[in-house]
Structures are given as C-alpha cells and as structure tokens.
XYZ file of C-alpha atoms in Angstrom:
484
model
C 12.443 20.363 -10.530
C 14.041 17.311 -12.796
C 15.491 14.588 -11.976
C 18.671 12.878 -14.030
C 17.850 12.711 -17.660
C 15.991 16.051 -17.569
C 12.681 13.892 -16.297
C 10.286 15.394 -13.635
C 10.640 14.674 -9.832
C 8.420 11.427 -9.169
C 8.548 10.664 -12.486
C 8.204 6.467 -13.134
C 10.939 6.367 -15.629
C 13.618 7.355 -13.197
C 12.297 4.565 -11.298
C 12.293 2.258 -13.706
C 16.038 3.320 -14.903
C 16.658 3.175 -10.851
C 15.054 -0.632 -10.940
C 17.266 -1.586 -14.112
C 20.408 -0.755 -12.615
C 19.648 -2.659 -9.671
C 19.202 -5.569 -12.141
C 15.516 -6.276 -10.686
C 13.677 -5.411 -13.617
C 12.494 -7.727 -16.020
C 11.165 -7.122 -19.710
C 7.906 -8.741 -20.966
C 6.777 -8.542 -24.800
C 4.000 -9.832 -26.438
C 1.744 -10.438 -23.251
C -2.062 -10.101 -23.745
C -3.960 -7.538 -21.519
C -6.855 -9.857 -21.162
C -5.791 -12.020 -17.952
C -2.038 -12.969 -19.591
C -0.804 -9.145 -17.856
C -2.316 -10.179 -14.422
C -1.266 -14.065 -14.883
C 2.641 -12.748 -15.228
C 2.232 -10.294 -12.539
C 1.040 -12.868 -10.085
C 3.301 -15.672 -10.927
C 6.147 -13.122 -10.149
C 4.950 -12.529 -6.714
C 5.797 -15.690 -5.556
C 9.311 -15.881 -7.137
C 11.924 -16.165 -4.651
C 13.191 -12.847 -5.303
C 10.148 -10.970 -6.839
C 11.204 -8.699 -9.828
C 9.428 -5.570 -11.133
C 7.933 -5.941 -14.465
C 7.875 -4.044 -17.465
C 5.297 -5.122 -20.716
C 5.307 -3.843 -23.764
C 4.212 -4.510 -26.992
C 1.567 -5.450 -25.498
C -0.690 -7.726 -27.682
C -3.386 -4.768 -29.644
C -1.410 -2.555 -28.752
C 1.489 -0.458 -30.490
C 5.169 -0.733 -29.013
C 6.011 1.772 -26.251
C 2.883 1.581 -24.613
C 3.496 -0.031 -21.323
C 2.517 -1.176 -17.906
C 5.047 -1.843 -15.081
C 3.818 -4.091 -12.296
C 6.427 -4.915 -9.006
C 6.973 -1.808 -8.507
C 7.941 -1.766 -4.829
C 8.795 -5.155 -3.963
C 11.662 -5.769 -2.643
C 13.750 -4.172 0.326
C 15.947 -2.597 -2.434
C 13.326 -0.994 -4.552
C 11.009 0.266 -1.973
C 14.032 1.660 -0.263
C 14.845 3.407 -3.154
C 10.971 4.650 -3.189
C 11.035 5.980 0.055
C 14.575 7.346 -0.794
C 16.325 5.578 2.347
C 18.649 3.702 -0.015
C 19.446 1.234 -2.042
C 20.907 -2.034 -0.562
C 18.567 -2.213 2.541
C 17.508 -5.984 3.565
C 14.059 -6.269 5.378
C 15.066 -4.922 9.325
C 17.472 -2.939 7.747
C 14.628 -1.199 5.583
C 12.119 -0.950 8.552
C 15.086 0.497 10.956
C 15.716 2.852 8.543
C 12.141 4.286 8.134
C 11.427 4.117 12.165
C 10.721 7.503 13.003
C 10.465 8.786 9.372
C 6.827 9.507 9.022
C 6.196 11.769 11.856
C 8.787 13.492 10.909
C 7.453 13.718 7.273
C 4.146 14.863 8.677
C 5.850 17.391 10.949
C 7.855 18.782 7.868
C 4.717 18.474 5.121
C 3.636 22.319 4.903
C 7.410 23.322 4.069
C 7.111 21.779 0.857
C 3.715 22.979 -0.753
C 3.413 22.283 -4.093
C 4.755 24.345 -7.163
C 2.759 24.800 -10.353
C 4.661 24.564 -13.675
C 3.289 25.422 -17.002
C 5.644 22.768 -18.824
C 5.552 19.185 -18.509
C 5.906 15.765 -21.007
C 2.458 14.916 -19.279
C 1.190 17.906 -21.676
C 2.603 16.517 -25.240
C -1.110 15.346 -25.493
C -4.525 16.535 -24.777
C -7.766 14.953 -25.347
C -11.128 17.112 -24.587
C -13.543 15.424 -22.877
C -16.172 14.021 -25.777
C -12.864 12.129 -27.147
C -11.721 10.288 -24.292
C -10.876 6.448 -24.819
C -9.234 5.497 -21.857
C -9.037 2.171 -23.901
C -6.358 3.223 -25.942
C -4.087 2.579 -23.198
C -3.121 -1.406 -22.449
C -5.597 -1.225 -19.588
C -5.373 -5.097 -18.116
C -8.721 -7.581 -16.983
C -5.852 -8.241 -14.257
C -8.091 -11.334 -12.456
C -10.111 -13.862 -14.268
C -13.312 -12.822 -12.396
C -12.946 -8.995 -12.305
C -16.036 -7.731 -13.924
C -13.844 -5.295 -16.313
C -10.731 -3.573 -17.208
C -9.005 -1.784 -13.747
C -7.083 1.293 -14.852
C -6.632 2.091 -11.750
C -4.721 0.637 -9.648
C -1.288 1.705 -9.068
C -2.981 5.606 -9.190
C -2.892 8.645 -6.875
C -6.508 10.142 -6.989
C -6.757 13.739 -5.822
C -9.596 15.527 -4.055
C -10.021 18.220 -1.759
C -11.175 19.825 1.530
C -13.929 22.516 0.079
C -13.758 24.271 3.299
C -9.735 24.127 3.773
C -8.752 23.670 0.283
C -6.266 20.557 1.570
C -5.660 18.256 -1.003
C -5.802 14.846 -0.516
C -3.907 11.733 -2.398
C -5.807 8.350 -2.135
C -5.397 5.212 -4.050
C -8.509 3.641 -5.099
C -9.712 0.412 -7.915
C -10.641 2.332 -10.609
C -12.878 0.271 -13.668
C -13.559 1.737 -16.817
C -16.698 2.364 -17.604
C -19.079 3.344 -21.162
C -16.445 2.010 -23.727
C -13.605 4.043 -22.477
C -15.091 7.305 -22.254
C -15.463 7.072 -18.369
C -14.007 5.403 -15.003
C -15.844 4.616 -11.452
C -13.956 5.731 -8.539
C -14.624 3.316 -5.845
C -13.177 5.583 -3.064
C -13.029 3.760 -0.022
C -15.468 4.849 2.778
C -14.257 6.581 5.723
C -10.941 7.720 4.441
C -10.192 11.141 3.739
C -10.387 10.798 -0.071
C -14.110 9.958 0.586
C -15.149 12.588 3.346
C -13.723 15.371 0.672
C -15.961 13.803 -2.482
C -19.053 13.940 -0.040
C -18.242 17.262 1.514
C -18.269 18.732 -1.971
C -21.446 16.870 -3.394
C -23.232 17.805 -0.285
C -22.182 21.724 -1.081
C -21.919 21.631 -4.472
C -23.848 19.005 -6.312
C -20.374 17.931 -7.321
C -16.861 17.045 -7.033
C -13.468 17.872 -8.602
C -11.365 14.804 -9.137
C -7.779 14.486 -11.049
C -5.966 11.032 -11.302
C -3.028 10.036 -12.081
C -2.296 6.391 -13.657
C 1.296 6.819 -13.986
C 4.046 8.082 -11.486
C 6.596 7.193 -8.625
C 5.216 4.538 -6.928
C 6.302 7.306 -4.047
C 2.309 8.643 -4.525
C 1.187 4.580 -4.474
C 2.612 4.298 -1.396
C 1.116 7.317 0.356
C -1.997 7.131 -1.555
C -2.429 3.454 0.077
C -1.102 4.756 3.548
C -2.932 6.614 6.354
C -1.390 9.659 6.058
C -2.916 12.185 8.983
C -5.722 14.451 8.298
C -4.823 17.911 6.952
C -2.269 16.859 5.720
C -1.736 17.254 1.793
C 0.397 13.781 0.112
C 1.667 15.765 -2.171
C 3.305 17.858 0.287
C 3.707 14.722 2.660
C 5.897 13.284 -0.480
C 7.727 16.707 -1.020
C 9.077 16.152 2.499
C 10.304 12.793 1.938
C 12.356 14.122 -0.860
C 13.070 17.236 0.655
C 12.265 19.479 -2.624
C 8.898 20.497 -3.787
C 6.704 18.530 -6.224
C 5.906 20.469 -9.392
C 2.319 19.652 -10.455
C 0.026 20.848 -13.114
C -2.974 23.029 -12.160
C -5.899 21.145 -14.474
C -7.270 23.774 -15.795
C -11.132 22.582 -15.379
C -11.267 21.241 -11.275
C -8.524 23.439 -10.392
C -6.378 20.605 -8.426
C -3.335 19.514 -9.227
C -1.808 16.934 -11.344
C 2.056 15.597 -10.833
C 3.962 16.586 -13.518
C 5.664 13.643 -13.557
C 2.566 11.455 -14.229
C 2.283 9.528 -17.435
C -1.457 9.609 -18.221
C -4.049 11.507 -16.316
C -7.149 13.232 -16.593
C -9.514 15.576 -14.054
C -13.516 15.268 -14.023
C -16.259 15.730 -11.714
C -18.175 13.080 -9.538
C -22.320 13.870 -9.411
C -24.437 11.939 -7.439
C -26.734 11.051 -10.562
C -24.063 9.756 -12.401
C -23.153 6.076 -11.646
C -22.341 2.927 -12.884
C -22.142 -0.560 -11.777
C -19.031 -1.429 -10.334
C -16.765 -4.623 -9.659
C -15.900 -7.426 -8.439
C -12.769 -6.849 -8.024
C -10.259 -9.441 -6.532
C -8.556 -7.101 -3.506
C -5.889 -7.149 -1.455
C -7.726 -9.594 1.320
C -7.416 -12.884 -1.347
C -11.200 -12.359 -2.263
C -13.290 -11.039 -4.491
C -15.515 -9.254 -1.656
C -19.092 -7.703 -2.551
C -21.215 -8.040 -5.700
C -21.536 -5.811 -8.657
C -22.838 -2.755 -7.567
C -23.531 1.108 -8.391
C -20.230 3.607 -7.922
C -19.780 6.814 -8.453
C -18.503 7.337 -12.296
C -16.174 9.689 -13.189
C -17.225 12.528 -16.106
C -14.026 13.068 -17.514
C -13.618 16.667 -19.321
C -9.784 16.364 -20.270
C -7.400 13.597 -20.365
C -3.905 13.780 -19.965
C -0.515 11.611 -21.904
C 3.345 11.840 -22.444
C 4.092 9.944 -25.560
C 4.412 6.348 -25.324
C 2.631 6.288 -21.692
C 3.451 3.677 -19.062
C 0.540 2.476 -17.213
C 1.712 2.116 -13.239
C -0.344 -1.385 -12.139
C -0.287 -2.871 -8.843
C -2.736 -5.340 -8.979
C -4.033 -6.966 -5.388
C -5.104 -10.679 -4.625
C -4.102 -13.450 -2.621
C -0.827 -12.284 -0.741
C 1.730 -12.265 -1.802
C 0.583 -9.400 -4.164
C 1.652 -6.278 -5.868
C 2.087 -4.104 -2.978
C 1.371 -6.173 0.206
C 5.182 -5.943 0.998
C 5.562 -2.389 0.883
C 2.279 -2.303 2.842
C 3.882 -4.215 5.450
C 6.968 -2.081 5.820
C 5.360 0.794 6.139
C 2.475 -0.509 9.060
C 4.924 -1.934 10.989
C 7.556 0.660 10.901
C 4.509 3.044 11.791
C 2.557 0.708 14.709
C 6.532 0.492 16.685
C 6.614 4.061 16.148
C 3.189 4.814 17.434
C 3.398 2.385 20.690
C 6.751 4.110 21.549
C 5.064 7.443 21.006
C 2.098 6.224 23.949
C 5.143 6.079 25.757
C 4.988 2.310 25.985
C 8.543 0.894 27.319
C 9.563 -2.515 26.397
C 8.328 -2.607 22.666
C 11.003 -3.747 20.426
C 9.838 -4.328 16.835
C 6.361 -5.009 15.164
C 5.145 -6.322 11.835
C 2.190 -6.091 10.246
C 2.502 -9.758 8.278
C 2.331 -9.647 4.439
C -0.251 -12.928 5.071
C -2.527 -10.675 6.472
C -2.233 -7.793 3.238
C -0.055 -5.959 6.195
C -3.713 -4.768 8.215
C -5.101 -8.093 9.635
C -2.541 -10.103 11.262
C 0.177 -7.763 13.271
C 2.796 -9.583 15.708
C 4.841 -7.523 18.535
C 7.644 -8.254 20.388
C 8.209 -7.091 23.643
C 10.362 -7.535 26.787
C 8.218 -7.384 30.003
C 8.714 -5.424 32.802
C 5.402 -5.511 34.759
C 2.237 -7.588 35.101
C -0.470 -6.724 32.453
C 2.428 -5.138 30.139
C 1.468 -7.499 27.135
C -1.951 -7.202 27.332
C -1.850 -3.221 27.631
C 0.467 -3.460 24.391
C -1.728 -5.508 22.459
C -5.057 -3.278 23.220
C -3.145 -0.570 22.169
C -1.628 -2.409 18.890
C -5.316 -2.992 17.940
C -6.942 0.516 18.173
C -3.531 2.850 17.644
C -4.561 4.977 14.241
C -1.967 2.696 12.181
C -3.439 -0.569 12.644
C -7.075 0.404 13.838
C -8.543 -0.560 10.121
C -9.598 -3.839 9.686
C -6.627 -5.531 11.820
C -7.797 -8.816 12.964
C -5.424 -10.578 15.376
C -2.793 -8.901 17.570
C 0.065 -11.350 18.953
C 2.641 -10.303 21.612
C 5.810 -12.065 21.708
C 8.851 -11.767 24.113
C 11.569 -10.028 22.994
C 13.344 -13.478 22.241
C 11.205 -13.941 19.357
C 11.287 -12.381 16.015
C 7.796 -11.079 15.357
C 8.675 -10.692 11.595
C 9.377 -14.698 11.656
C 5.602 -16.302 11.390
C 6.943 -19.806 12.517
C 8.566 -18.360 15.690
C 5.104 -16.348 16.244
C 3.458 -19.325 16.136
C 5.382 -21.362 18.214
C 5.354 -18.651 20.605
C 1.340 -18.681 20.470
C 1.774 -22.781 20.551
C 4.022 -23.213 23.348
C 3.172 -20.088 25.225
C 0.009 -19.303 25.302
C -3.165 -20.658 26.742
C -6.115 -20.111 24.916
C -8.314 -19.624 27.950
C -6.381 -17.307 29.951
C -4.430 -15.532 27.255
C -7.151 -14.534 24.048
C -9.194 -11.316 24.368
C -11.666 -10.559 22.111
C -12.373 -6.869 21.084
C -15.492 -6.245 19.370
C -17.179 -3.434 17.059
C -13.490 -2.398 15.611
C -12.929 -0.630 12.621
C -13.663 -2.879 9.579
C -13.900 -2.597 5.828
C -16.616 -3.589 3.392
C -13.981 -5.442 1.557
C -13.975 -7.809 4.765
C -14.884 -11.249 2.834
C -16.253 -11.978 6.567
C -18.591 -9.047 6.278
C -22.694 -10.250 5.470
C -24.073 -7.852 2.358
C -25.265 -5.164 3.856
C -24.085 -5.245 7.496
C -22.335 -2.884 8.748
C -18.454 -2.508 8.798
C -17.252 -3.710 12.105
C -14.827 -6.338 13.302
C -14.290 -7.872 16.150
C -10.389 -9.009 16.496
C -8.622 -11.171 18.927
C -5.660 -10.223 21.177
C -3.428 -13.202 21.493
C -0.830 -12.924 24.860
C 1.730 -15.444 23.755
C 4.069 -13.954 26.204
C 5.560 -16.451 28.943
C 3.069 -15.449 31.825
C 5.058 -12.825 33.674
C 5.468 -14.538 37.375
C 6.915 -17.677 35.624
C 9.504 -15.719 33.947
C 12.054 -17.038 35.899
C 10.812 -20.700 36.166
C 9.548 -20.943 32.887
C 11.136 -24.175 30.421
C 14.761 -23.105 29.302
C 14.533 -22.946 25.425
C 16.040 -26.147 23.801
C 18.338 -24.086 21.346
C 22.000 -23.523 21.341
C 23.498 -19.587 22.282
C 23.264 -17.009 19.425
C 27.170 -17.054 20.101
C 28.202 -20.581 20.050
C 25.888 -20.922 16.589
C 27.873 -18.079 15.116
C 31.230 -19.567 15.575
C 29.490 -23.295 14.214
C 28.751 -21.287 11.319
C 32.283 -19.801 10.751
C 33.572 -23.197 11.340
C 31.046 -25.422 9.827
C 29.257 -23.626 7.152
C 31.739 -24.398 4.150
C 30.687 -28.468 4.604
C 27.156 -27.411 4.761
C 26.499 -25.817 1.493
C-alpha cells in the first residue's frame, strides 16, 4: 500500500514529486499567510499556463511547513490525479474520462478500505485539550474572509448511522476559539450533511474526521457528486484500482487516509456553534453574512513531520479548482445524456466562467424537431448538472461548446430570443447563490437557450462565411512559417 519512495497511496508528496517532474511546480518562500498566500495563489490562476504552488517558509512559521495551492490545474496534472495520464490537452483529458465514473461507481465496493496500524500521519499526536490548529500556516486566503480557512482543499468524512457508508465531502472549514476548534460548514442537501443530521437526530451527535492534506484525488471527489451509497474512499480505490489504507481514529471510529498530512476526528453537537464566514466561494462572491455553524470539538489531532497544508482556495473564476470542476461536469453531463439514451449529443462543457455548475453549453447534431429543446431540459435537471446550473445552451454539432466565443455567436446569430429561451423555475439552487435574498429559500430558476439553427431551415439556413477545415489545414502547412 506505498507508492514510489515508500510514501502511502494518495499521499500529496507523490503528487507534488509527480507535479515537479512535469516542470509545473513552482516554489514560493517567504510569503505571509495573512492575504500574501491567497494574493500568489490568485495571481497564478490567471497565468497563461497556471502552475501549482508550493510555500514554505512561510513568514511565522518554521521551514518545512507548507501549503500547496494549483493542485489540479492543468490538463496534465489533473490527468495525472485522475490517473488517465500525463500529457493529456483539454478534449484529450475529457475523452479520456468519458465513461470513467460509472464505471468507478459500478466497481466502488471491490475496493473497501484497509486499516493499517502504521502510517507517517501518526509521527504526532495531540489530545484534544492541546490542539492549536494554528500552528499550521493556515492562510486569511481573501481580504474579506472573516478568518483563517483550514479547510479547503480537505476530504471531511461522515457516515450513514443506519448503513455505516462513509461519505467524503469537501467543505470551507474556519478555525474557530484560537485554534483549538474548526466550523464545518457542510453544505445542505449533500450527503455529507444528511449523515451529520441523521446522527444528531439519533444520537445527540456526530463523528467527524478531516483530512487537510492528501491527493487532491479525495478534493476532487469530495467536491464531486459522487452517487449515494457509495463510499469516496472506495469510489477513489477504484480509480486506482488498489485499496486505500486508512487509519481507524480511534475516538469516532471512521477512517482517516493514511496518506493525509494533518488531520484530526471530533464530534459535531447541536449546542456547540460558532459564527461562521464570509467566505469568498467559488461563485466570485462573498455570499451570506456571518452566521452560526456547527463547530467542530476536536478530541485528537493528527501530523507527519513537516506537514503540507493542501489549499484550494475559491473566488472569482478562474480559481483553484474551477478547472478540474469543469472536466469532471462535463465529462459526466455527455455521459449522463447518452445514458437517457439521447442520440445526437456530441460533447458538453460545464464552462469554468460559470465555477463549472452555472453556465453548461452542448453540442448536438439534430435529427428531429424538438431534439434541442428535449436535450437542454434534460441538461438542466440530469443529477450532474441539476445543482445550481443556471443557463443551458445547445449548439449544432459545428460548434465547439468548449469555445465560449463560438457559443455565443451561435446564441447571437442563431437564436431568437422569443422563440428559442425557456425558462425553468424552482430548480435546485444553493445558498451560496449571490442571487439568493437572506433567508429565501434555495431555488433557481435557469434559462434554456436553443441556439440551434431552427430544424426546418437546416437546409436553407445562411452558409457559414468560413473556409473548409481542409483547405485551412493545408494554409497552415503552407503558410504558418511566415505567420509566426
């Protein structure tokens, strides 16, 4: 159950080794964890070619103890992630995962977990009245965040009381008293949330372990609709095909990845909150006030010497993971229309603009009247895109859906705004909608945009002004030497 260099499957220093070979890794000293971390991180998100990046010696802090931010963003690192390789461009990365998660989910319960009694994560052990979760670099990531966000990047475990199914979510996570305690703002409505209040509700309480430092393997499924029932640990075992050794914590009784860097298990009570946020999310805003969350009593915390703290910090796109989130939706929304058995559908994407959920584009080749609009209802509600998606565009099949200037010519040029926008109302929203009044409750209505050439002027319909794929390709050979 290691990986090269005698580390633990999904541990983040393979990655990071992985990262530095590729020569996208870049090496940041000195940076402050008040604002200068998050600055960095954001200003490398809209670098051509975004690296990941590594701090250390980080300013109050002793050398060695790190935080890695970029974790998955590029085609060749969150290839390497989802362990489909590492020199895939864009299409090539979404082609590549097509088909992948069902069969993941099909293949999840042959890989249950293993316990180990041996793991780095165990070098150090701090009881409960001892925790200072401050002793870690723990960034103010956003200049109006009401605190420090240790979590992040991190892969929060619950479970089903009744079917003992664990669960793997990722959710903001501020700390809270000083460093002796974190909220969990668990996002309501996913799984991670129904298990915290099914156990309160039969308890009084619920078991909790996080981790704040791993494969960014567990970000991406903790941050991805994985089905119900179905464990992410064990959904992750069957993307690497071996089983994931975890830690039983000894208090809660769920597991821990023994590859994680920091981590610590506690119990959520109902009587136990603090106030909570803002927080500047993935949508561009900082949505909500401060508020009351549930607070995490922490009984034992968790290290590996010299830990590395795994941030992914959201905002305005582009941000931390909003590309990885876009690979994955729209390899999963093609793969869920062809599974309707929809014909005709040939690619989606879920645009990073949108944080990947609210603005999704389709392209499709028609083959009988109402065909786009039945696609685009059905891009809207299917289980991938259902949460908080906001506009659904069909395109022809002559138009790359992942290109937002051909979208919107398409919707300029082929659309007409009386006939061909639908509005759906009372769909699934979020509280984090910056939309959303305080208070009301989370629906969204969303618009379904047919920017399809109307199907009975297919033939008559204005001939593109645009040379032939073909005779552009030989130009290119010929030509493209004078051009450069």
């Amino acid at each position: 159950m290691t990986t090269p260099g005698d580390e633990p499957l999904l541990s983040l220093r393979s990655h990071i080794d992985a990262v530095q070979k590729m020569g996208e890794l870049r090496h940041v000293h000195g940076a402050h964890w008040d604002l200068e971390l998050g600055g960095i991180a954001e200003v490398s998100y809209h670098l051509p070619h975004p690296p990941a990046v590594l701090f250390d010696e980080i300013t109050g802090y002793p050398a060695g103890m790190r935080v890695l931010t970029g974790s998955t963003g590029s085609s060749r690192r969150f290839g390497h992630t989802l362990r489909l390789g590492d020199d895939l461009d864009d299409a090539g990365l979404v082609d590549a995962l097509r088909g992948k998660p069902s069969q993941w989910t099909t293949r999840a319960r042959d890989f249950p977990v293993v316990p180990v009694d041996s793991a780095p994560l165990l070098a150090n052990e701090v009881p409960g009245d001892q925790v200072d979760l401050l002793a870690f670099p723990v960034p103010r990531w956003h200049e109006h965040d009401g605190g420090r966000f240790v979590g992040t990047g991190c892969f929060v475990v619950t479970s089903n009381p009744e079917t003992g199914v664990h669960n793997g979510g990722c959710y903001r996570m501020e700390v809270q008293d000083d460093g002796r305690s974190t909220t969990i703002a668990a996002v309501p409505g996913k799984h991670g949330a129904q298990n915290i209040e099914r156990w309160i509700a039969r308890e009084g309480r619920a078991p909790v372990t996080v981790s704040f430092g791993h494969d960014p393997l567990l970000l991406a499924l903790g941050g991805t609709e994985v089905p119900g029932g179905v464990s992410e640990l064990e959904y992750a075992g069957a993307v690497l095909g071996e089983r994931v050794p975890v830690v039983i914590a000894p208090d809660t009784g769920l597991p821990i990845p023994a590859g994680s860097e920091i981590a610590v298990e506690g119990w959520l009570t109902p009587g136990n909150m603090r106030d909570e946020g803002p927080f500047g999310e993935w949508t561009g805003y900082y949505s909500g006030r401060r508020r009351p969350c549930l607070n995490l009593e922490i009984t034992r915390l968790y290290h590996r010497d010299d830990p590395i703290l795994l941030g992914a910090p959201p905002g305005r796109p582009p941000h931390d993971y909003s590309y990885m989130r876009t690979v994955m939706k729209s390899a999963m929304i093609h793969d869920e229309l062809v599974s309707m058995g929809v014909p005709g559908v040939t690619a989606a994407w879920a645009h990073e603009s949108g944080g990947g959920r609210l603005f999704i584009a389709v392209s499709l080749e028609q083959r009988y009247p109402g065909h786009a609009r039945q696609v685009a209802h059905l891009a809207a509600q299917c289980p991938a895109a259902a949460y908080m998606n906001r506009y659904v565009v069909v395109v022809d099949d002559d138009i790359d859906c992942s290109d937002l200037e051909q979208v919107i010519w398409a919707m300029s040029t082929r659309s007409d705004p009386d006939r061909d926008i639908e509005i759906m109302r009372y769909g699934w929203g979020s509280k984090l909608d910056p939309m959303l009044p305080e208070g009301a409750p989370a629906y969204n209505s969303r618009a379904i945009i047919d920017a399809c050439r109307p199907f009975e002027r297919r033939a008559d319909f204005p001939r593109v002004a645009e040379s032939s794929p073909e005779y552009l390709r030989g130009v290119r050979e010929k030509w493209e030497h004078a051009l450069r």
